[in-house]
Amino acid sequence: MKKSLLLFSLILANFSFAQDHFSGVTTSSRVGILNVGINPAELPNLSKKFEVNIFGLSMNFSNNIVGINDLNSDTDIQDMLFKSGNIVSASADLEYAGLGVAMKWKKWGFGISSKGHIKFDLVDIDPNLGDAILSTNDITADGTKDIKNDYNQRMNGVSWGEIGLSAGRNVYENEKHRFSAGITLKLLFPGSYANLGIDKFQGKVTTVYDAVNPSNSAAYLTTSGPVNVNFAYSGNLADKYTDAKDYTSSVFGKFSGIATDIGINYQLKDGDTKYKINAGMSIRNMGSLTFKDSNNSSNSYTLNIPVSNPLNLDTFDGTESLPEVESILKTKGYLSGENSNKDFKARLPTLFTMYADFKLYHKFFITGYLQQKMADNNENRQITAQNSFSIIPRINLGYFEAYIPFSHNEISGGNTGLGLRLGGFYMGSSSVISTLTSNTKKVDFNMGFRWAFL
């Protein structure tokens, strides 16, 4: 609800993360640690006996309103987002794949991986409410705007690290077919967390214009009835979350949480080490982060702003954190029915993943990839995810590989990208072609290096 906090949100929201990381390379027929990240049953299928992941970085940015061609030096991002009349959704997600090792031995495969995650999300923000909070310095006339949102509007930021311990085994194999299963146990290290949830808000914004002294113009907010709100914060994000360093400086916290990935894999073999079809299913991120920082707080209230005592939205000028916003609302008597918890859990974004890679002819392959979230992004304790689907044609010449992801994400819509692999080095994007040829609402990039041998 604070202006500079929301402005930070909007900057991220112009290209927010979509959580479809390392698109294309994770389903490559050059099977490695990244493939294991979407399905631990791929471990027995490693292309080499050993692989070491040196580094990997994936950043995905998308939103549902602003396209890249809409941006220029005169762009008013605020107007484009909140004067569109459409609910605003965006999600920001960075994943860093650190040092990892994988190996296969007889029918088994084993792996150790490390990852860091940073996310920021806007979920179902009402355009009239967002415009009112950001436009109190631009009032030019008296007026009213009704606000009626049937969702839990959220601003959510989180960072965490994880170490994955994976194992997979071939459970059946003959000359033509191979079946395998695998599991990953993730040790979770919560970093920071912040959540503001405003559930099913109904109310009104009234603007009062002072023609004599326009700087005295004001916007007032009232509610039509009680509204459930949630303030939760931990770590660096309890103090402020308008700076990138608030996220990056606290990715790995103390060990406090466990999650699991499980998966199965089938291959229609093409000789001993290659395949005609490689297909798999997995359920990932079954678990939660437990935040136990000294400045933890998770408070739920009933918000009621009566017409007789409206909230002047200029009240939040100068605030820099959720605790400040929470304190102001409590002091003014707008919050009641407090339900507080010191420690709290945030559920990881559990995903169902299904994919199939087909060998079309010689070195040519085509992959279908589906990602389906298994939780509701509107829940206050839920770290968000997005549904996506991709078709990825590729050519794999062994040392060199190229692929073109055609993808669809529930926030940004359809995109076309390009990726390349040269030995263990890879670089790609699922939206670079769309960025150059259309008004895409997504920009993403990934790159990394891993070394396979024997």
Coordinates of C-alpha atoms in Angstrom, one line a residue:
M1 CA 0.0 0.0 0.0
K2 CA 3.0 2.3 0.2
K3 CA 3.8 4.3 -2.9
S4 CA 7.5 3.6 -3.4
L5 CA 6.9 0.0 -2.5
L6 CA 4.3 -0.3 -5.2
L7 CA 6.5 1.6 -7.7
F8 CA 9.2 -1.0 -7.1
S9 CA 6.6 -3.7 -7.7
L10 CA 5.6 -2.1 -11.0
I11 CA 9.2 -1.9 -12.2
L12 CA 9.5 -5.6 -11.7
A13 CA 6.0 -6.2 -13.0
N14 CA 6.9 -4.9 -16.4
F15 CA 8.9 -8.1 -17.0
S16 CA 8.0 -10.5 -14.2
F17 CA 9.2 -14.0 -13.7
A18 CA 7.2 -16.9 -15.0
Q19 CA 8.9 -19.9 -13.4
D20 CA 9.6 -22.0 -16.4
H21 CA 13.4 -22.1 -15.9
F22 CA 16.0 -23.2 -18.4
S23 CA 13.4 -23.8 -21.1
G24 CA 14.6 -26.2 -23.7
V25 CA 17.9 -27.4 -22.1
T26 CA 16.0 -29.2 -19.3
T27 CA 14.5 -31.6 -21.8
S28 CA 17.6 -32.0 -24.0
S29 CA 18.6 -35.5 -25.2
R30 CA 22.0 -34.6 -23.7
V31 CA 20.7 -35.6 -20.3
G32 CA 22.4 -33.9 -17.3
I33 CA 21.7 -32.4 -13.9
L34 CA 19.3 -29.8 -15.3
N35 CA 17.1 -32.7 -16.6
V36 CA 17.1 -34.1 -13.1
G37 CA 15.8 -30.8 -11.8
I38 CA 12.5 -31.5 -13.5
N39 CA 12.5 -35.2 -13.0
P40 CA 14.9 -37.2 -10.7
A41 CA 14.0 -40.4 -12.7
E42 CA 16.4 -39.0 -15.4
L43 CA 19.4 -39.8 -13.2
P44 CA 20.0 -43.3 -14.7
N45 CA 19.8 -41.7 -18.2
L46 CA 22.8 -39.4 -17.8
S47 CA 24.6 -39.0 -21.1
K48 CA 28.0 -39.4 -19.3
K49 CA 29.0 -41.3 -16.2
F50 CA 29.8 -38.1 -14.3
E51 CA 28.6 -34.5 -14.6
V52 CA 29.6 -31.5 -12.6
N53 CA 27.3 -28.4 -12.7
I54 CA 29.5 -25.3 -12.5
F55 CA 26.8 -22.6 -12.6
G56 CA 23.4 -21.9 -14.1
L57 CA 21.3 -18.7 -14.1
S58 CA 17.7 -18.4 -15.3
M59 CA 15.7 -15.2 -15.2
N60 CA 12.1 -15.0 -16.5
F61 CA 10.1 -11.7 -16.6
S62 CA 6.4 -11.4 -17.7
N63 CA 3.1 -9.6 -16.9
N64 CA -0.4 -9.6 -18.3
I65 CA -0.7 -5.9 -19.3
V66 CA 2.4 -4.2 -20.7
G67 CA 4.2 -5.4 -23.8
I68 CA 7.8 -4.6 -24.6
N69 CA 6.9 -2.4 -27.6
D70 CA 4.9 -0.2 -25.2
L71 CA 8.1 0.8 -23.4
N72 CA 9.9 4.0 -24.3
S73 CA 11.2 7.1 -22.7
D74 CA 7.7 8.5 -22.5
T75 CA 6.1 5.4 -21.1
D76 CA 3.9 6.0 -18.1
I77 CA 4.0 2.5 -16.6
Q78 CA 1.5 3.3 -13.9
D79 CA -1.1 4.5 -16.4
M80 CA -0.6 1.5 -18.7
L81 CA -1.0 -1.0 -15.8
F82 CA -3.8 0.5 -13.7
K83 CA -5.8 2.5 -16.2
S84 CA -6.3 -0.5 -18.4
G85 CA -9.3 -1.6 -16.3
N86 CA -7.9 -5.1 -16.1
I87 CA -6.8 -7.1 -13.1
V88 CA -3.0 -6.8 -12.8
S89 CA -1.0 -10.0 -12.3
A90 CA 2.8 -10.5 -12.5
S91 CA 5.4 -12.9 -11.0
A92 CA 9.1 -12.5 -10.7
D93 CA 11.3 -15.5 -10.3
L94 CA 15.1 -16.0 -10.5
E95 CA 16.8 -19.3 -10.1
Y96 CA 20.5 -19.9 -9.6
A97 CA 21.9 -23.4 -10.0
G98 CA 25.1 -23.7 -8.0
L99 CA 27.7 -26.4 -7.7
G100 CA 26.3 -29.9 -8.2
V101 CA 27.5 -33.4 -9.0
A102 CA 25.7 -36.4 -10.6
M103 CA 26.9 -39.9 -11.5
K104 CA 25.4 -43.1 -12.8
W105 CA 26.5 -46.5 -11.5
K106 CA 25.1 -49.8 -13.0
K107 CA 21.3 -49.3 -12.8
W108 CA 21.5 -46.4 -10.4
G109 CA 22.0 -42.6 -10.6
F110 CA 22.9 -40.3 -7.8
G111 CA 23.1 -36.5 -7.6
I112 CA 23.7 -33.5 -5.3
S113 CA 22.6 -30.1 -6.3
S114 CA 22.4 -26.6 -4.9
K115 CA 20.0 -23.8 -5.9
G116 CA 19.0 -20.3 -4.9
H117 CA 15.6 -18.7 -5.5
I118 CA 14.3 -15.2 -5.5
K119 CA 10.7 -14.4 -6.3
F120 CA 8.4 -11.4 -6.3
D121 CA 4.7 -11.5 -7.3
L122 CA 1.7 -9.3 -7.8
V123 CA -1.5 -11.4 -7.7
D124 CA -4.8 -10.2 -9.0
I125 CA -4.3 -6.5 -8.1
D126 CA -7.4 -4.3 -8.6
P127 CA -6.6 -1.6 -11.2
N128 CA -8.7 1.1 -9.4
L129 CA -7.1 0.4 -6.1
G130 CA -3.6 0.4 -7.5
D131 CA -4.2 3.6 -9.5
A132 CA -5.7 5.4 -6.4
I133 CA -2.7 4.6 -4.2
L134 CA -0.2 5.7 -6.9
S135 CA -2.0 8.8 -8.2
T136 CA -2.6 10.9 -5.1
N137 CA -0.1 13.5 -6.5
D138 CA -2.0 13.7 -9.8
I139 CA -5.5 14.6 -8.8
T140 CA -7.2 17.0 -11.2
A141 CA -10.9 16.6 -10.4
D142 CA -13.4 15.4 -7.8
G143 CA -14.7 11.9 -8.3
T144 CA -15.3 8.4 -7.0
K145 CA -14.2 4.9 -8.1
D146 CA -15.8 1.7 -6.9
I147 CA -13.6 -1.2 -6.1
K148 CA -14.9 -4.7 -6.1
N149 CA -12.3 -7.6 -6.2
D150 CA -13.4 -11.2 -5.7
Y151 CA -9.8 -12.4 -5.2
N152 CA -7.2 -12.2 -2.5
Q153 CA -4.9 -9.5 -3.8
R154 CA -1.3 -10.2 -2.9
M155 CA 2.1 -8.6 -3.0
N156 CA 4.5 -11.4 -2.1
G157 CA 8.3 -11.6 -2.0
V158 CA 10.5 -14.5 -0.9
S159 CA 14.0 -15.9 -1.2
W160 CA 15.4 -19.3 -0.2
G161 CA 18.1 -21.7 -0.9
E162 CA 18.0 -25.5 -1.2
I163 CA 20.4 -28.5 -1.4
G164 CA 19.0 -31.5 -3.3
L165 CA 19.9 -35.1 -2.7
S166 CA 18.7 -37.3 -5.6
A167 CA 18.6 -40.9 -6.5
G168 CA 17.1 -42.8 -9.4
R169 CA 17.1 -46.4 -10.6
N170 CA 16.2 -48.4 -13.7
V171 CA 13.4 -50.6 -12.6
Y172 CA 13.0 -52.5 -15.8
E173 CA 15.0 -52.7 -19.1
N174 CA 15.2 -54.9 -22.1
E175 CA 16.4 -54.3 -25.7
K176 CA 13.6 -51.9 -26.6
H177 CA 12.3 -50.4 -23.4
R178 CA 13.6 -48.8 -20.2
F179 CA 11.6 -47.6 -17.1
S180 CA 13.1 -45.7 -14.2
A181 CA 12.0 -43.9 -11.1
G182 CA 13.6 -41.3 -8.9
I183 CA 13.3 -39.1 -5.9
T184 CA 14.9 -35.9 -4.7
L185 CA 15.0 -34.8 -1.0
K186 CA 15.5 -31.1 -0.7
L187 CA 17.0 -29.5 2.4
L188 CA 15.5 -25.9 2.5
F189 CA 17.1 -22.8 3.8
P190 CA 14.5 -19.9 4.1
G191 CA 16.0 -16.5 3.5
S192 CA 13.4 -13.7 3.6
Y193 CA 9.7 -13.4 3.2
A194 CA 7.0 -10.6 2.9
N195 CA 3.3 -10.9 2.1
L196 CA 0.4 -8.5 2.0
G197 CA -2.9 -10.1 1.3
I198 CA -6.2 -8.2 0.9
D199 CA -9.1 -10.6 0.5
K200 CA -12.2 -9.8 -1.5
F201 CA -11.9 -6.0 -1.1
Q202 CA -15.0 -3.9 -1.7
G203 CA -14.9 -0.2 -1.2
K204 CA -14.6 3.2 -2.8
V205 CA -11.9 5.8 -3.6
T206 CA -13.0 9.4 -3.4
T207 CA -10.8 12.2 -4.8
V208 CA -11.1 15.8 -3.6
Y209 CA -9.5 18.4 -5.8
D210 CA -8.3 21.7 -4.3
A211 CA -8.3 24.2 -7.3
V212 CA -6.7 26.9 -5.2
N213 CA -3.9 24.8 -4.0
P214 CA -3.7 21.6 -6.0
S215 CA -1.0 20.1 -3.7
N216 CA -3.7 19.9 -1.0
S217 CA -5.8 17.6 -3.2
A218 CA -6.3 14.2 -1.6
A219 CA -7.7 10.7 -2.2
Y220 CA -9.7 8.8 0.5
L221 CA -10.3 5.1 0.8
T222 CA -13.3 3.5 2.5
T223 CA -14.6 -0.1 2.7
S224 CA -18.1 -1.3 2.0
G225 CA -17.7 -4.0 4.7
P226 CA -15.1 -5.9 6.7
V227 CA -12.1 -7.1 4.7
N228 CA -9.6 -9.9 5.7
V229 CA -6.0 -8.8 5.5
N230 CA -2.7 -10.5 6.2
F231 CA 0.7 -9.0 7.0
A232 CA 3.6 -11.5 7.1
Y233 CA 7.3 -10.8 7.0
S234 CA 10.7 -12.3 8.0
G235 CA 14.4 -11.6 7.5
N236 CA 15.6 -8.6 5.4
L237 CA 12.1 -8.2 3.9
A238 CA 10.7 -7.4 7.3
D239 CA 12.6 -4.1 7.2
K240 CA 12.2 -3.2 3.5
Y241 CA 11.7 -4.9 0.2
T242 CA 12.2 -2.1 -2.3
D243 CA 15.9 -2.9 -3.0
A244 CA 17.3 -5.9 -4.9
K245 CA 19.9 -6.4 -2.2
D246 CA 17.1 -7.1 0.3
Y247 CA 16.6 -10.3 -1.7
T248 CA 20.1 -11.2 -2.9
S249 CA 21.8 -10.8 0.5
S250 CA 19.7 -13.3 2.3
V251 CA 19.0 -16.2 -0.2
F252 CA 20.4 -18.9 2.1
G253 CA 19.2 -18.7 5.7
K254 CA 19.3 -21.4 8.4
F255 CA 18.1 -25.0 7.6
S256 CA 14.3 -25.0 8.3
G257 CA 12.3 -27.2 5.9
I258 CA 12.2 -30.2 3.7
A259 CA 10.6 -30.8 0.3
T260 CA 10.5 -33.8 -2.1
D261 CA 10.4 -34.4 -5.9
I262 CA 9.3 -37.8 -7.3
G263 CA 9.2 -38.9 -10.9
I264 CA 9.0 -41.7 -13.4
N265 CA 10.6 -42.0 -16.8
Y266 CA 10.1 -44.2 -19.9
Q267 CA 12.4 -44.6 -22.9
L268 CA 11.8 -46.3 -26.2
K269 CA 15.4 -47.2 -26.9
D270 CA 17.5 -46.6 -30.0
G271 CA 20.5 -48.7 -29.2
D272 CA 22.1 -49.0 -25.8
T273 CA 22.6 -45.3 -25.0
K274 CA 20.1 -43.4 -27.3
Y275 CA 16.3 -43.2 -27.5
K276 CA 13.5 -42.7 -30.0
I277 CA 11.1 -41.5 -27.2
N278 CA 12.0 -40.1 -23.8
A279 CA 8.9 -39.4 -21.6
G280 CA 8.4 -38.6 -18.0
M281 CA 6.1 -37.3 -15.2
S282 CA 7.0 -35.8 -11.9
I283 CA 5.6 -34.0 -8.9
R284 CA 8.0 -31.4 -7.6
N285 CA 8.3 -29.1 -4.6
M286 CA 6.2 -31.0 -2.1
G287 CA 7.1 -29.2 1.1
S288 CA 7.3 -25.9 2.8
L289 CA 9.7 -23.3 4.3
T290 CA 9.5 -22.6 8.0
F291 CA 10.5 -19.0 8.9
K292 CA 11.9 -18.6 12.4
D293 CA 13.8 -15.3 12.2
S294 CA 13.9 -13.1 15.2
N295 CA 11.8 -10.4 13.5
N296 CA 9.2 -12.9 12.2
S297 CA 5.6 -11.9 12.2
S298 CA 2.4 -13.2 10.6
N299 CA -0.7 -11.2 11.5
S300 CA -4.2 -11.5 10.2
Y301 CA -6.9 -8.8 10.8
T302 CA -10.2 -7.5 9.8
L303 CA -9.9 -4.2 8.0
N304 CA -12.8 -1.7 8.3
I305 CA -12.5 1.9 7.0
P306 CA -15.9 3.6 7.6
V307 CA -17.2 6.6 5.6
S308 CA -17.2 8.6 8.7
N309 CA -13.4 8.2 9.1
P310 CA -11.9 7.6 5.6
L311 CA -8.3 6.8 5.0
N312 CA -6.2 9.5 3.4
L313 CA -3.9 7.6 1.1
D314 CA -1.2 10.2 1.5
T315 CA -0.7 8.8 5.0
F316 CA 1.6 6.1 3.5
D317 CA 4.1 8.6 2.0
G318 CA 7.6 7.9 3.4
T319 CA 6.9 4.4 4.6
E320 CA 9.4 1.7 3.5
S321 CA 8.2 -1.6 5.0
L322 CA 5.1 -3.7 5.7
P323 CA 5.5 -3.3 9.5
E324 CA 5.2 0.5 9.0
V325 CA 2.0 0.2 6.9
E326 CA 0.6 -2.3 9.4
S327 CA 1.4 0.0 12.4
I328 CA -0.3 3.0 10.7
L329 CA -3.5 1.1 10.1
K330 CA -3.5 -0.2 13.6
T331 CA -2.9 3.2 15.2
K332 CA -5.7 4.7 13.2
G333 CA -8.1 2.0 14.4
Y334 CA -8.8 0.4 11.0
L335 CA -7.5 -3.1 12.0
S336 CA -9.2 -5.3 14.5
G337 CA -9.5 -9.0 15.5
E338 CA -5.7 -9.6 15.4
N339 CA -4.6 -13.3 15.0
S340 CA -0.8 -13.4 15.3
N341 CA 1.9 -16.1 14.9
K342 CA 5.6 -15.7 15.5
D343 CA 6.8 -18.5 13.3
F344 CA 5.0 -19.5 10.1
K345 CA 5.3 -21.7 7.0
A346 CA 5.2 -20.9 3.4
R347 CA 4.3 -23.7 1.0
L348 CA 6.6 -24.3 -2.0
P349 CA 5.0 -24.0 -5.5
T350 CA 4.1 -27.7 -6.0
L351 CA 4.1 -28.6 -9.7
F352 CA 3.0 -31.5 -11.8
T353 CA 5.3 -31.9 -14.8
M354 CA 4.8 -34.0 -17.9
Y355 CA 7.0 -34.1 -21.0
A356 CA 7.9 -36.3 -24.0
D357 CA 10.9 -35.9 -26.4
F358 CA 10.5 -37.6 -29.8
K359 CA 13.3 -38.4 -32.2
L360 CA 11.8 -37.4 -35.6
Y361 CA 14.7 -38.2 -37.9
H362 CA 18.4 -38.7 -37.4
K363 CA 19.5 -35.6 -35.3
F364 CA 16.1 -33.9 -35.2
F365 CA 13.9 -34.0 -32.1
I366 CA 10.7 -32.4 -30.9
T367 CA 9.6 -32.0 -27.2
G368 CA 6.3 -31.4 -25.6
Y369 CA 6.4 -30.0 -22.0
L370 CA 3.5 -29.3 -19.6
Q371 CA 3.8 -27.6 -16.2
Q372 CA 0.6 -27.4 -14.0
K373 CA 0.5 -25.8 -10.6
M374 CA -1.2 -27.8 -7.8
A375 CA -2.1 -24.9 -5.5
D376 CA -4.0 -21.6 -5.4
N377 CA -1.8 -18.5 -5.9
N378 CA -4.4 -16.5 -3.9
E379 CA -3.6 -18.2 -0.6
N380 CA -1.4 -16.1 1.7
R381 CA 1.0 -18.9 2.6
Q382 CA 1.5 -20.1 -1.0
I383 CA 4.6 -19.3 -3.0
T384 CA 3.2 -18.8 -6.5
A385 CA 3.7 -20.7 -9.7
Q386 CA 2.3 -20.5 -13.2
N387 CA 0.9 -23.0 -15.7
S388 CA 2.8 -23.3 -18.9
F389 CA 3.1 -25.4 -22.0
S390 CA 5.9 -25.7 -24.6
I391 CA 6.6 -27.3 -27.9
I392 CA 10.4 -27.4 -28.6
P393 CA 11.9 -28.6 -31.9
R394 CA 15.6 -29.1 -31.8
I395 CA 18.6 -30.4 -33.6
N396 CA 21.3 -32.2 -31.6
L397 CA 24.6 -32.8 -33.4
G398 CA 26.3 -34.1 -30.3
Y399 CA 28.7 -31.3 -29.3
F400 CA 26.3 -28.7 -30.7
E401 CA 22.5 -28.3 -30.1
A402 CA 20.0 -25.7 -31.1
Y403 CA 16.3 -25.4 -30.2
I404 CA 13.3 -23.1 -30.6
P405 CA 10.8 -23.1 -27.7
F406 CA 7.2 -22.2 -28.6
S407 CA 5.6 -21.6 -25.2
H408 CA 2.4 -20.4 -23.6
N409 CA 2.3 -19.0 -20.1
E410 CA -0.9 -18.2 -18.2
I411 CA 0.2 -14.6 -17.5
S412 CA 2.0 -13.5 -20.6
G413 CA 0.5 -15.7 -23.3
G414 CA 2.4 -17.1 -26.2
N415 CA 6.1 -16.6 -26.9
T416 CA 8.9 -17.9 -29.2
G417 CA 12.5 -18.3 -28.2
L418 CA 15.9 -19.7 -29.2
G419 CA 18.5 -21.7 -27.4
L420 CA 22.0 -23.0 -28.1
R421 CA 24.3 -25.5 -26.5
L422 CA 28.0 -25.9 -27.2
G423 CA 29.5 -28.8 -25.2
G424 CA 28.6 -28.1 -21.6
F425 CA 27.9 -24.4 -22.2
Y426 CA 24.3 -23.3 -22.9
M427 CA 22.5 -20.0 -23.5
G428 CA 18.9 -19.4 -24.4
S429 CA 15.6 -17.7 -24.0
S430 CA 12.0 -18.8 -24.5
S431 CA 11.0 -15.3 -25.7
V432 CA 13.9 -13.7 -27.6
I433 CA 12.2 -14.1 -31.1
S434 CA 8.9 -12.7 -29.8
T435 CA 10.9 -9.8 -28.2
L436 CA 12.2 -8.9 -31.6
T437 CA 9.1 -9.5 -33.7
S438 CA 6.0 -8.9 -31.5
N439 CA 4.7 -7.0 -28.5
T440 CA 5.6 -9.7 -26.0
K441 CA 4.8 -9.4 -22.3
K442 CA 7.7 -11.7 -21.4
V443 CA 11.5 -11.4 -21.4
D444 CA 13.7 -14.2 -20.1
F445 CA 17.2 -15.4 -20.3
N446 CA 19.2 -18.4 -19.1
M447 CA 22.8 -19.5 -19.4
G448 CA 25.3 -21.8 -17.6
F449 CA 28.0 -24.4 -17.8
R450 CA 28.3 -28.0 -16.8
W451 CA 31.1 -30.5 -17.4
A452 CA 30.4 -34.2 -18.2
F453 CA 33.0 -36.9 -18.6
L454 CA 33.6 -40.7 -18.9

